[in-house]
XYZ file of C-alpha atoms in Angstrom:
652
model
C -0.027 0.009 0.015
C 2.777 2.403 0.919
C 5.155 1.409 -1.800
C 6.929 4.402 -3.400
C 5.820 4.678 -7.024
C 7.332 6.422 -10.078
C 6.251 9.834 -8.703
C 8.491 9.405 -5.688
C 5.784 9.355 -3.042
C 3.609 6.604 -1.661
C 0.100 5.988 -2.966
C -1.199 6.888 0.484
C 0.601 10.223 0.431
C -0.789 10.965 -3.020
C -4.268 10.131 -1.847
C -4.026 12.446 1.188
C -2.640 15.306 -0.882
C -5.429 14.776 -3.467
C -8.149 14.753 -0.796
C -6.879 17.926 0.860
C -6.674 19.719 -2.461
C -10.058 18.465 -3.529
C -11.672 19.701 -0.321
C -10.145 23.169 -0.821
C -11.068 23.185 -4.440
C -14.699 22.413 -3.673
C -14.761 25.154 -1.054
C -13.059 27.924 -2.983
C -13.283 26.988 -6.681
C -16.723 25.454 -7.287
C -16.653 26.003 -11.025
C -13.295 24.301 -11.455
C -14.491 21.509 -9.141
C -17.463 20.957 -11.542
C -15.047 20.858 -14.468
C -13.134 18.078 -12.694
C -16.361 16.157 -12.112
C -17.073 16.414 -15.861
C -13.515 15.103 -16.569
C -14.150 12.123 -14.316
C -17.389 11.450 -16.106
C -15.660 11.663 -19.483
C -13.045 9.093 -18.326
C -15.832 6.959 -16.803
C -14.317 6.921 -13.269
C -15.357 8.452 -10.016
C -13.772 11.657 -8.780
C -11.918 9.693 -6.112
C -10.617 7.252 -8.696
C -9.376 10.065 -10.916
C -6.341 10.562 -8.783
C -5.385 6.936 -9.119
C -6.065 7.042 -12.825
C -3.639 9.903 -13.293
C -0.844 9.305 -10.772
C -0.584 5.611 -10.071
C 2.202 3.203 -11.015
C 4.726 4.193 -13.674
C 2.798 7.317 -14.714
C 4.231 10.529 -16.128
C 4.889 12.180 -12.735
C 8.513 11.981 -11.781
C 10.392 13.196 -8.643
C 13.119 15.781 -9.270
C 16.604 15.003 -8.074
C 16.513 17.709 -5.411
C 13.025 19.153 -4.853
C 9.552 18.985 -6.373
C 8.205 16.967 -9.310
C 8.248 17.099 -13.035
C 6.090 15.509 -15.701
C 7.299 13.425 -18.646
C 5.773 12.680 -22.025
C 7.244 10.559 -24.804
C 8.036 12.521 -27.980
C 9.702 10.594 -30.765
C 10.285 7.670 -28.407
C 12.189 9.831 -25.867
C 10.816 11.437 -22.661
C 10.367 15.217 -22.744
C 10.098 16.856 -19.309
C 7.686 19.613 -18.395
C 9.738 21.090 -15.562
C 13.319 20.911 -14.445
C 14.445 17.343 -13.676
C 16.792 18.622 -10.979
C 14.683 21.135 -8.973
C 11.346 22.308 -10.252
C 10.711 24.411 -7.112
C 13.932 26.385 -7.610
C 13.123 26.751 -11.302
C 9.739 28.240 -10.348
C 11.294 30.602 -7.722
C 13.781 32.018 -10.247
C 11.057 32.475 -12.876
C 8.691 34.226 -10.467
C 11.430 36.534 -9.211
C 12.287 37.581 -12.750
C 8.620 38.233 -13.615
C 7.997 40.328 -10.504
C 11.120 42.380 -11.136
C 9.704 43.240 -14.545
C 7.174 45.638 -12.905
C 8.415 49.007 -11.673
C 5.992 50.158 -8.951
C 7.253 53.747 -9.007
C 6.680 54.110 -12.741
C 3.863 51.693 -13.462
C 1.853 52.003 -10.239
C 0.755 49.481 -7.682
C -1.524 47.442 -9.950
C -0.014 44.587 -11.972
C -2.354 42.014 -13.525
C -0.566 38.993 -14.897
C -1.773 36.730 -17.684
C 0.315 33.552 -17.184
C 0.431 31.218 -20.135
C 0.796 27.719 -18.699
C -0.194 26.145 -15.360
C 1.587 22.824 -15.549
C 2.132 21.476 -12.049
C 1.701 24.981 -10.640
C 4.970 25.591 -8.734
C 5.494 28.951 -10.496
C 2.011 30.199 -9.592
C 2.449 29.315 -5.899
C 5.734 31.260 -5.920
C 4.060 34.284 -7.572
C 1.415 34.337 -4.869
C 4.026 34.101 -2.127
C 6.065 37.079 -3.325
C 3.689 39.323 -5.329
C 3.362 42.568 -3.347
C 1.494 44.637 -5.913
C -2.255 44.674 -6.361
C -3.778 42.850 -9.304
C -4.805 39.335 -10.202
C -3.055 36.359 -11.760
C -4.958 34.872 -14.760
C -3.372 31.485 -15.341
C -4.529 29.640 -18.477
C -3.557 26.197 -19.705
C -4.637 24.153 -22.720
C -4.640 20.949 -20.649
C -6.468 19.939 -17.520
C -4.597 16.613 -17.019
C -1.368 18.297 -15.951
C -3.227 20.201 -13.250
C -5.010 17.062 -12.139
C -1.660 15.287 -11.750
C -0.334 18.169 -9.664
C -3.169 17.774 -7.179
C -1.572 14.485 -6.083
C 1.850 15.915 -5.199
C 1.559 19.714 -4.816
C -0.195 21.444 -1.912
C -2.635 23.902 -3.588
C -4.745 24.664 -0.522
C -3.400 28.209 0.172
C -3.443 29.046 -3.512
C -7.091 28.004 -3.928
C -8.057 30.228 -1.029
C -6.257 33.210 -2.563
C -8.732 35.315 -4.565
C -5.889 36.846 -6.587
C -5.488 33.607 -8.571
C -7.901 32.713 -11.366
C -7.436 29.394 -13.179
C -8.636 28.532 -16.712
C -8.206 25.168 -18.366
C -9.029 24.495 -22.038
C -10.912 27.762 -22.495
C -11.452 29.078 -25.983
C -9.215 32.091 -26.574
C -12.108 34.466 -27.127
C -13.923 33.398 -23.968
C -10.782 33.732 -21.902
C -10.008 37.207 -23.258
C -13.535 38.407 -22.585
C -13.443 37.064 -19.024
C -10.123 38.823 -18.492
C -11.469 42.136 -19.794
C -14.610 41.920 -17.746
C -12.619 41.280 -14.553
C -9.973 43.946 -15.158
C -12.420 46.627 -16.326
C -11.941 49.881 -18.188
C -9.472 51.607 -15.908
C -6.901 48.863 -15.416
C -6.633 47.445 -18.944
C -3.258 49.097 -19.307
C -2.026 47.282 -16.164
C -2.086 43.811 -17.774
C 1.061 41.958 -18.655
C 1.223 38.704 -20.584
C 4.006 36.341 -19.432
C 4.604 32.782 -20.483
C 5.925 30.022 -18.361
C 7.984 28.537 -21.160
C 8.396 25.056 -19.745
C 4.582 24.631 -20.181
C 3.769 27.072 -22.981
C 6.194 25.410 -25.367
C 4.117 22.214 -25.251
C 1.139 23.774 -27.148
C 2.463 26.865 -28.833
C -0.475 27.346 -31.235
C -2.994 27.483 -28.369
C -1.044 30.124 -26.456
C -0.475 32.100 -29.608
C -4.237 32.339 -30.057
C -4.617 33.350 -26.453
C -2.122 36.177 -26.922
C -3.748 37.439 -30.069
C -7.232 37.408 -28.578
C -6.140 39.035 -25.302
C -4.394 41.851 -27.182
C -7.379 42.282 -29.463
C -9.855 42.528 -26.583
C -7.608 44.762 -24.444
C -7.120 47.109 -27.428
C -10.874 47.181 -27.892
C -11.463 48.049 -24.229
C -8.704 50.652 -24.389
C -10.324 52.160 -27.489
C -13.716 52.283 -25.717
C -12.083 53.973 -22.730
C -10.274 56.475 -24.930
C -13.555 57.207 -26.751
C -15.398 57.681 -23.484
C -12.687 59.930 -22.063
C -12.359 61.921 -25.274
C -16.099 62.400 -25.844
C -17.443 62.576 -22.276
C -17.549 66.378 -22.240
C -18.889 66.551 -25.776
C -21.591 63.987 -25.055
C -22.767 66.048 -22.085
C -22.873 69.184 -24.229
C -24.708 67.322 -26.989
C -27.372 65.897 -24.689
C -28.253 69.224 -23.114
C -28.313 71.058 -26.458
C -30.449 68.233 -27.875
C -32.999 68.257 -25.047
C -35.330 70.638 -26.922
C -35.314 68.249 -29.904
C -35.843 65.259 -27.625
C -38.853 66.992 -26.092
C -40.374 67.573 -29.504
C -39.484 64.153 -30.949
C -41.218 60.792 -31.108
C -39.609 57.771 -29.407
C -38.385 54.739 -31.281
C -40.530 52.503 -29.136
C -43.623 54.072 -30.717
C -42.605 52.231 -33.889
C -42.170 48.772 -32.314
C -43.587 46.287 -34.878
C -45.081 49.244 -36.833
C -43.703 47.694 -40.047
C -44.319 44.055 -39.189
C -43.445 41.905 -42.162
C -42.360 44.852 -44.318
C -39.014 44.386 -46.136
C -36.243 46.848 -45.164
C -32.914 47.671 -46.714
C -30.220 48.891 -44.351
C -27.887 51.071 -46.404
C -24.288 51.501 -45.153
C -21.601 53.550 -46.854
C -19.132 50.928 -48.113
C -17.639 51.149 -51.568
C -20.100 48.668 -53.066
C -22.998 51.031 -52.454
C -22.449 52.781 -55.777
C -22.948 49.490 -57.613
C -26.393 48.845 -56.137
C -27.900 52.371 -56.506
C -29.987 51.574 -59.590
C -31.333 48.462 -57.930
C -32.126 50.393 -54.748
C -34.083 53.005 -56.708
C -36.310 50.274 -58.125
C -36.567 48.353 -54.806
C -37.723 51.437 -52.984
C -41.260 50.847 -54.170
C -41.365 47.499 -52.344
C -39.110 47.993 -49.309
C -38.291 50.562 -46.645
C -34.859 52.132 -46.902
C -33.048 52.888 -43.671
C -29.834 54.786 -44.362
C -26.900 55.507 -42.076
C -25.932 59.151 -42.001
C -22.681 58.561 -43.856
C -24.537 57.153 -46.868
C -27.576 59.357 -47.214
C -26.043 62.134 -49.366
C -25.067 59.379 -51.831
C -28.695 58.220 -51.933
C -30.087 61.773 -52.326
C -27.735 62.486 -55.237
C -28.997 59.268 -56.920
C -32.604 60.456 -56.514
C -33.338 57.959 -53.714
C -35.141 59.355 -50.678
C -34.797 56.960 -47.749
C -37.594 56.409 -45.259
C -35.291 57.029 -42.308
C -31.755 58.269 -41.730
C -29.881 57.197 -38.572
C -27.243 59.236 -36.718
C -25.591 58.287 -33.390
C -22.003 59.724 -33.612
C -21.294 62.288 -30.889
C -18.270 63.739 -32.758
C -18.463 66.908 -34.778
C -17.408 65.081 -37.992
C -20.875 63.547 -38.427
C -22.321 66.979 -39.147
C -20.769 67.057 -42.610
C -23.074 64.235 -43.727
C -26.052 66.469 -43.065
C -24.700 69.886 -44.012
C -26.677 71.450 -46.899
C -29.380 68.816 -47.105
C -32.983 70.003 -47.586
C -34.771 66.698 -47.532
C -37.372 66.116 -44.824
C -36.615 62.443 -44.192
C -37.339 61.389 -40.561
C -34.152 61.506 -38.503
C -33.557 58.750 -35.927
C -30.990 60.172 -33.574
C -29.308 59.305 -30.299
C -29.801 62.086 -27.755
C -26.001 62.464 -27.414
C -25.459 62.750 -31.201
C -23.574 65.910 -32.192
C -26.044 68.694 -31.548
C -25.432 70.311 -34.943
C -27.179 67.382 -36.708
C -30.670 67.776 -35.174
C -30.173 71.535 -35.458
C -29.726 71.513 -39.286
C -32.032 68.609 -40.088
C -35.418 69.777 -41.348
C -37.383 66.524 -41.178
C -39.309 64.939 -38.277
C -37.211 63.560 -35.396
C -37.333 60.229 -33.577
C -34.935 59.559 -30.749
C -33.429 56.158 -29.958
C -31.214 55.686 -26.890
C -28.023 53.615 -27.404
C -26.795 53.919 -23.762
C -28.315 54.633 -20.391
C -26.496 57.906 -20.113
C -28.577 60.140 -17.797
C -31.499 57.753 -18.118
C -31.865 57.710 -14.304
C -32.680 61.380 -14.469
C -34.671 61.657 -17.715
C -36.984 58.662 -17.271
C -39.035 60.662 -14.727
C -40.293 62.932 -17.508
C -41.490 60.190 -19.831
C -40.670 56.661 -20.979
C -37.120 57.626 -21.879
C -35.454 54.304 -21.081
C -38.014 52.394 -23.146
C -36.474 53.984 -26.229
C -33.248 52.107 -25.776
C -31.977 50.029 -28.726
C -29.054 47.658 -29.001
C -25.878 49.621 -28.895
C -23.378 48.496 -31.521
C -19.854 49.525 -32.504
C -21.124 51.289 -35.625
C -24.222 53.094 -36.838
C -24.966 50.241 -39.235
C -25.280 47.884 -36.234
C -27.801 50.237 -34.641
C -29.737 50.681 -37.927
C -30.116 46.882 -38.139
C -31.564 46.716 -34.579
C -33.921 49.562 -35.388
C -35.213 47.697 -38.461
C -35.589 44.582 -36.331
C -37.454 46.474 -33.619
C -39.802 47.903 -36.246
C -40.744 44.364 -37.192
C -39.199 44.503 -40.685
C -38.714 41.188 -42.445
C -36.657 40.455 -44.459
C -33.752 42.822 -43.731
C -31.230 43.323 -46.485
C -27.750 44.820 -46.058
C -26.207 46.954 -48.831
C -22.938 48.887 -48.640
C -21.955 46.864 -45.548
C -18.635 45.790 -47.069
C -16.554 45.567 -43.835
C -13.423 45.590 -46.044
C -11.621 47.775 -48.541
C -13.784 46.653 -51.485
C -12.329 47.940 -54.753
C -9.460 49.424 -52.742
C -11.436 52.174 -51.090
C -12.726 52.926 -47.574
C -16.163 54.315 -48.422
C -18.580 54.806 -51.313
C -17.977 57.505 -53.932
C -19.787 60.671 -52.879
C -19.270 60.199 -49.120
C -17.187 62.636 -47.061
C -14.794 59.935 -45.871
C -13.928 58.210 -49.130
C -10.213 57.590 -49.620
C -7.900 54.889 -50.968
C -6.913 52.163 -48.551
C -3.295 53.253 -48.773
C -4.346 56.567 -47.268
C -6.017 54.868 -44.312
C -3.620 54.554 -41.362
C -5.389 51.549 -39.837
C -3.662 48.177 -39.940
C -4.935 46.124 -42.847
C -5.638 42.379 -42.362
C -5.783 40.038 -45.365
C -8.953 37.895 -45.681
C -11.493 36.814 -48.342
C -14.838 38.314 -49.308
C -18.164 36.630 -49.737
C -17.068 35.310 -53.175
C -13.810 33.860 -51.857
C -11.752 36.673 -53.384
C -8.782 38.175 -51.483
C -9.458 41.500 -49.812
C -8.202 43.448 -46.791
C -10.096 44.385 -43.667
C -9.392 45.911 -40.253
C -9.882 45.038 -36.625
C -12.756 47.546 -36.428
C -14.564 45.976 -39.366
C -14.181 42.584 -37.733
C -15.704 43.921 -34.517
C -18.686 45.202 -36.565
C -19.127 41.805 -38.176
C -18.826 39.917 -34.876
C -21.660 42.043 -33.479
C -23.939 41.119 -36.407
C -23.045 37.430 -36.105
C -23.933 37.559 -32.389
C -27.197 39.463 -32.818
C -28.731 37.846 -35.948
C -29.230 34.408 -34.274
C -31.208 36.113 -31.467
C -34.076 36.558 -34.073
C -34.216 33.021 -35.461
C -37.370 33.685 -37.527
C -35.987 36.818 -39.149
C -34.687 36.558 -42.759
C -31.433 38.495 -43.237
C -29.564 38.898 -46.538
C -26.241 40.412 -47.344
C -26.319 42.215 -50.633
C -23.074 44.137 -50.069
C -21.621 42.852 -53.308
C -17.902 42.012 -52.826
C -18.041 42.593 -49.041
C -17.238 40.190 -46.278
C -19.647 37.354 -45.608
C -21.677 37.673 -42.371
C -22.689 34.444 -40.706
C -26.446 34.336 -40.375
C -27.022 36.612 -43.421
C -27.452 34.834 -46.697
C -25.295 36.240 -49.515
C -27.145 37.906 -52.433
C -25.545 38.899 -55.747
C -26.493 42.136 -57.425
C -28.871 40.442 -59.877
C -30.564 38.568 -57.029
C -31.550 41.687 -55.029
C -34.895 42.340 -56.839
C -36.006 38.781 -56.101
C -35.754 39.424 -52.359
C -38.896 41.596 -52.424
C -42.480 41.071 -53.390
C -42.801 42.906 -56.716
C -46.530 43.290 -56.261
C -46.198 45.081 -52.935
C -46.520 48.892 -52.984
C -45.661 50.891 -49.867
C -47.219 54.202 -50.984
C -50.206 53.923 -48.589
C -48.011 52.862 -45.698
C -45.638 55.824 -46.200
C -48.612 58.218 -46.262
C -49.786 56.760 -42.932
C -46.312 57.154 -41.521
C -46.187 60.855 -42.476
C -49.572 61.429 -40.841
C -48.522 59.623 -37.685
C -45.377 61.699 -37.402
C -47.420 64.896 -37.730
C -50.228 64.090 -35.318
C -48.876 61.893 -32.542
C -47.854 63.978 -29.534
C -44.338 63.828 -27.989
C -44.221 62.062 -24.663
C -41.441 63.860 -22.741
C -43.059 66.238 -20.263
C -41.361 69.508 -21.171
C -42.830 71.522 -18.247
C -41.785 68.945 -15.625
C -38.308 68.698 -17.148
C -37.914 72.505 -17.197
C -38.951 72.782 -13.545
C -36.494 70.145 -12.503
C -33.662 71.715 -14.454
C -34.237 74.941 -12.522
C -33.754 73.056 -9.274
C -30.720 71.179 -10.611
C -29.046 74.424 -11.629
C -29.444 75.644 -8.009
C -27.874 72.395 -6.685
C -25.006 72.678 -9.102
C -24.268 76.164 -7.802
C -24.100 74.824 -4.234
C -21.884 71.905 -5.170
C -19.559 74.250 -7.077
C -19.093 76.290 -3.919
C -18.484 73.239 -1.718
C -15.951 71.711 -4.090
C -13.980 74.964 -4.296
C -13.738 74.895 -0.465
C -12.681 71.189 -0.605
C -9.964 72.040 -3.166
C -8.574 74.810 -0.945
C -8.466 72.562 2.115
C -6.670 69.816 0.183
C -4.099 72.314 -0.985
C -3.599 73.366 2.638
C -3.152 69.742 3.783
C -0.642 69.070 0.964
C 1.425 72.056 2.106
C 1.242 70.839 5.677
C 2.765 67.419 4.789
C 5.270 68.974 2.391
C 6.705 71.221 5.117
C 6.841 68.451 7.693
C 10.082 66.922 6.167
C 9.150 63.491 7.496
C 8.574 64.608 11.102
C 5.104 64.793 12.578
C 4.069 66.960 15.574
C 0.940 66.967 17.672
C 0.022 70.330 16.225
C 0.358 69.095 12.632
C -1.730 66.046 13.434
C -4.419 68.149 15.028
C -4.498 70.488 12.017
C -4.616 67.604 9.581
C -7.392 65.973 11.604
C -9.499 69.160 11.564
C -9.052 69.446 7.788
C -10.148 65.859 7.271
C -13.228 66.386 9.451
C -14.265 69.396 7.367
C -13.646 67.502 4.155
C -15.870 64.732 5.438
C -18.669 67.269 6.019
C -18.172 68.626 2.474
C -18.294 65.091 1.050
C -21.538 64.324 2.897
C -23.185 67.432 1.545
C -22.051 66.705 -2.034
C -23.419 63.167 -1.743
C -26.811 64.592 -0.758
C -27.094 66.202 -4.186
C -28.195 63.016 -5.949
C -29.218 64.508 -9.251
C -25.878 66.406 -9.506
C -24.089 63.090 -8.954
C -26.147 61.467 -11.756
C -25.410 64.394 -14.122
C -21.680 64.223 -13.469
C -21.370 60.419 -13.954
C -20.059 60.571 -17.516
C -17.702 63.555 -17.175
C -16.235 61.829 -14.127
C -15.093 58.809 -16.179
C -11.839 60.453 -17.212
C -11.388 61.755 -13.627
C -11.684 58.261 -12.177
C -8.831 57.071 -14.318
C -6.461 59.829 -13.191
C -7.713 59.930 -9.578
C -7.007 56.293 -8.790
C -3.588 56.653 -10.409
C -2.777 59.540 -8.058
C -4.170 57.647 -5.005
C -1.991 54.651 -5.835
C 0.259 54.568 -2.715
C 2.477 51.568 -1.865
C 1.585 49.985 1.489
C 5.091 50.487 2.801
C 5.173 54.271 2.099
C 5.799 56.501 5.110
C 3.078 58.785 6.576
C 4.442 61.896 4.836
C 4.307 60.261 1.363
C 0.851 58.890 2.058
C -0.418 62.234 3.310
C 0.912 64.115 0.332
C -0.525 61.562 -2.095
C -4.001 61.670 -0.461
C -3.942 65.478 -0.437
C -2.794 65.561 -4.054
C -5.604 63.230 -5.084
C -8.076 65.332 -3.056
C -6.973 68.484 -4.927
C -7.560 66.727 -8.233
C -11.001 65.431 -7.068
C -12.375 68.746 -5.751
C -10.881 70.834 -8.544
C -12.438 68.513 -11.094
C -15.856 68.660 -9.366
C -15.548 72.466 -9.243
C -14.797 72.710 -12.979
C -17.395 70.120 -13.978
C -20.219 71.638 -11.968
C -19.510 75.012 -13.435
C -19.403 73.714 -17.018
C -22.483 71.572 -16.495
C -24.443 74.424 -14.956
C -23.616 76.580 -17.951
C -25.078 73.849 -20.231
C -28.173 73.431 -18.053
C -28.888 77.171 -18.157
C -28.394 77.351 -21.959
C -30.718 74.368 -22.413
C -33.306 75.994 -20.108
C -33.276 79.127 -22.226
C -33.878 77.044 -25.398
C -36.678 75.057 -23.737
C -38.420 78.241 -22.605
C -38.162 79.852 -26.036
C -39.612 76.865 -28.001
């Protein structure tokens, strides 16, 4: 029973180690425990027998000459070892020390998330947990579960399983792992992620770890882009929303059109290069199908004599205005309330608002069913246009101009503001094939757009979707249609004239549902609160400056007088904080502008645990200055917008 086997320990010792690890695993890692149960079921053994199945007899586990274990597999008739044959523990210690030295806390901050490629027997992860002093998690991923199972018979994992910093992933698809990583790390720490490989393990399945790296970088870049967009546009979005409030109050809501066009065909027109090829077909198809155009494409349609039924605009940047400049057509505009304010201002047609995010929804829903107007937010306006057509009940839905690649070597259709040759586009080009199997080039952004469609289309299993973007990328779930096949997608006997007349009448006669008077009264009160918070934050800023000077002059020594002064300042700051928190609507209004502040604030507040009291005090005071000064500026700027919006609401 106690005979020493190939792994260098007795069967009884292996069993005890396995049982202790299993108990800790069940207690702290329920999901991984279930994965092990599934593995046992797959091998047709009990969970208790799984240890014997893996580690008994002359199995692949081998004792090292000095300390720890390794794992051997036959490659070409010769054993290849996972870890050092001499001392796998020392090997792990050296590796962990080198990885931890690769992070400079003074320069890079106190947060260091590690993506570790390879779990193996886990010695290196245990060493990381022992010596990692920075904040941040360890995301350890491995293509194989069997190596980990073997380790449970000879390595004590109990402390590691209880440590919430360690997250373990076995056999995960690269995309799923990357998304789980991004969700855990969040917006503000995506730049604090390092990818490190434990080469003794990673070399065994290089292709798997290569995919992991590519997907992680892709998702982190996407998150970073979203953060950059939010930080860049946060102030502009706030300005847009308040300047657009008068248009929102006079507009219809997209939910009023839910299933309004049930069973009516719709063509979603994007601005890809192939759009010019289908213009003659679109002109004929307009008699039988609704046309929903993205803002980028609609000047191209107007020039071709095609008047769409709706035009969609969601971009908060000023550039979108050029798609609408100089247009006289009274096509209904479907707009996001945070779209660039100049677009609703110049557009002459009826207006319908559709909400792509819950920005300020907590405030605005009290004046009407604002949140009910929310549609699926996508990475591009074409994604949103598709969801609008789907919400309206349209069927089938046909894509045109949705190339998602440099079709014919250009970025956009001829006649759009953004058209240029692919060589003039500074985005990285990725070779792929189009719907006909022909070589084309695309971008990461285009692939994100396509992934969104391929995720959303299956959610409407009874909806018929066609992709008539001739020469564009194929979209899974949307049947490809060649140019000559487009007319056959619609009922030639169907005429939408009567339906369009009813739509025009509905837009004229149906009342808006945002209560303008209640909104105006509330904005008067909010303006008063903003003035109060502006005054409080100015006082908080001045007190934080005073505390910073106090610690700066102390030169490391602290006196009773200094401590009393600092304590009095902190008490007054607490009173200021309590009063600011009472202004709930102000806090709601400042949520978006604060996104960029959060990022910088937590960087400033990042103080090592071993820092002395002077350094900590100065850091806290410095962060306080940033916080209160930002609140002061934001309340002043927001109050100005509120007052301008009030003036417009009272005039209309």
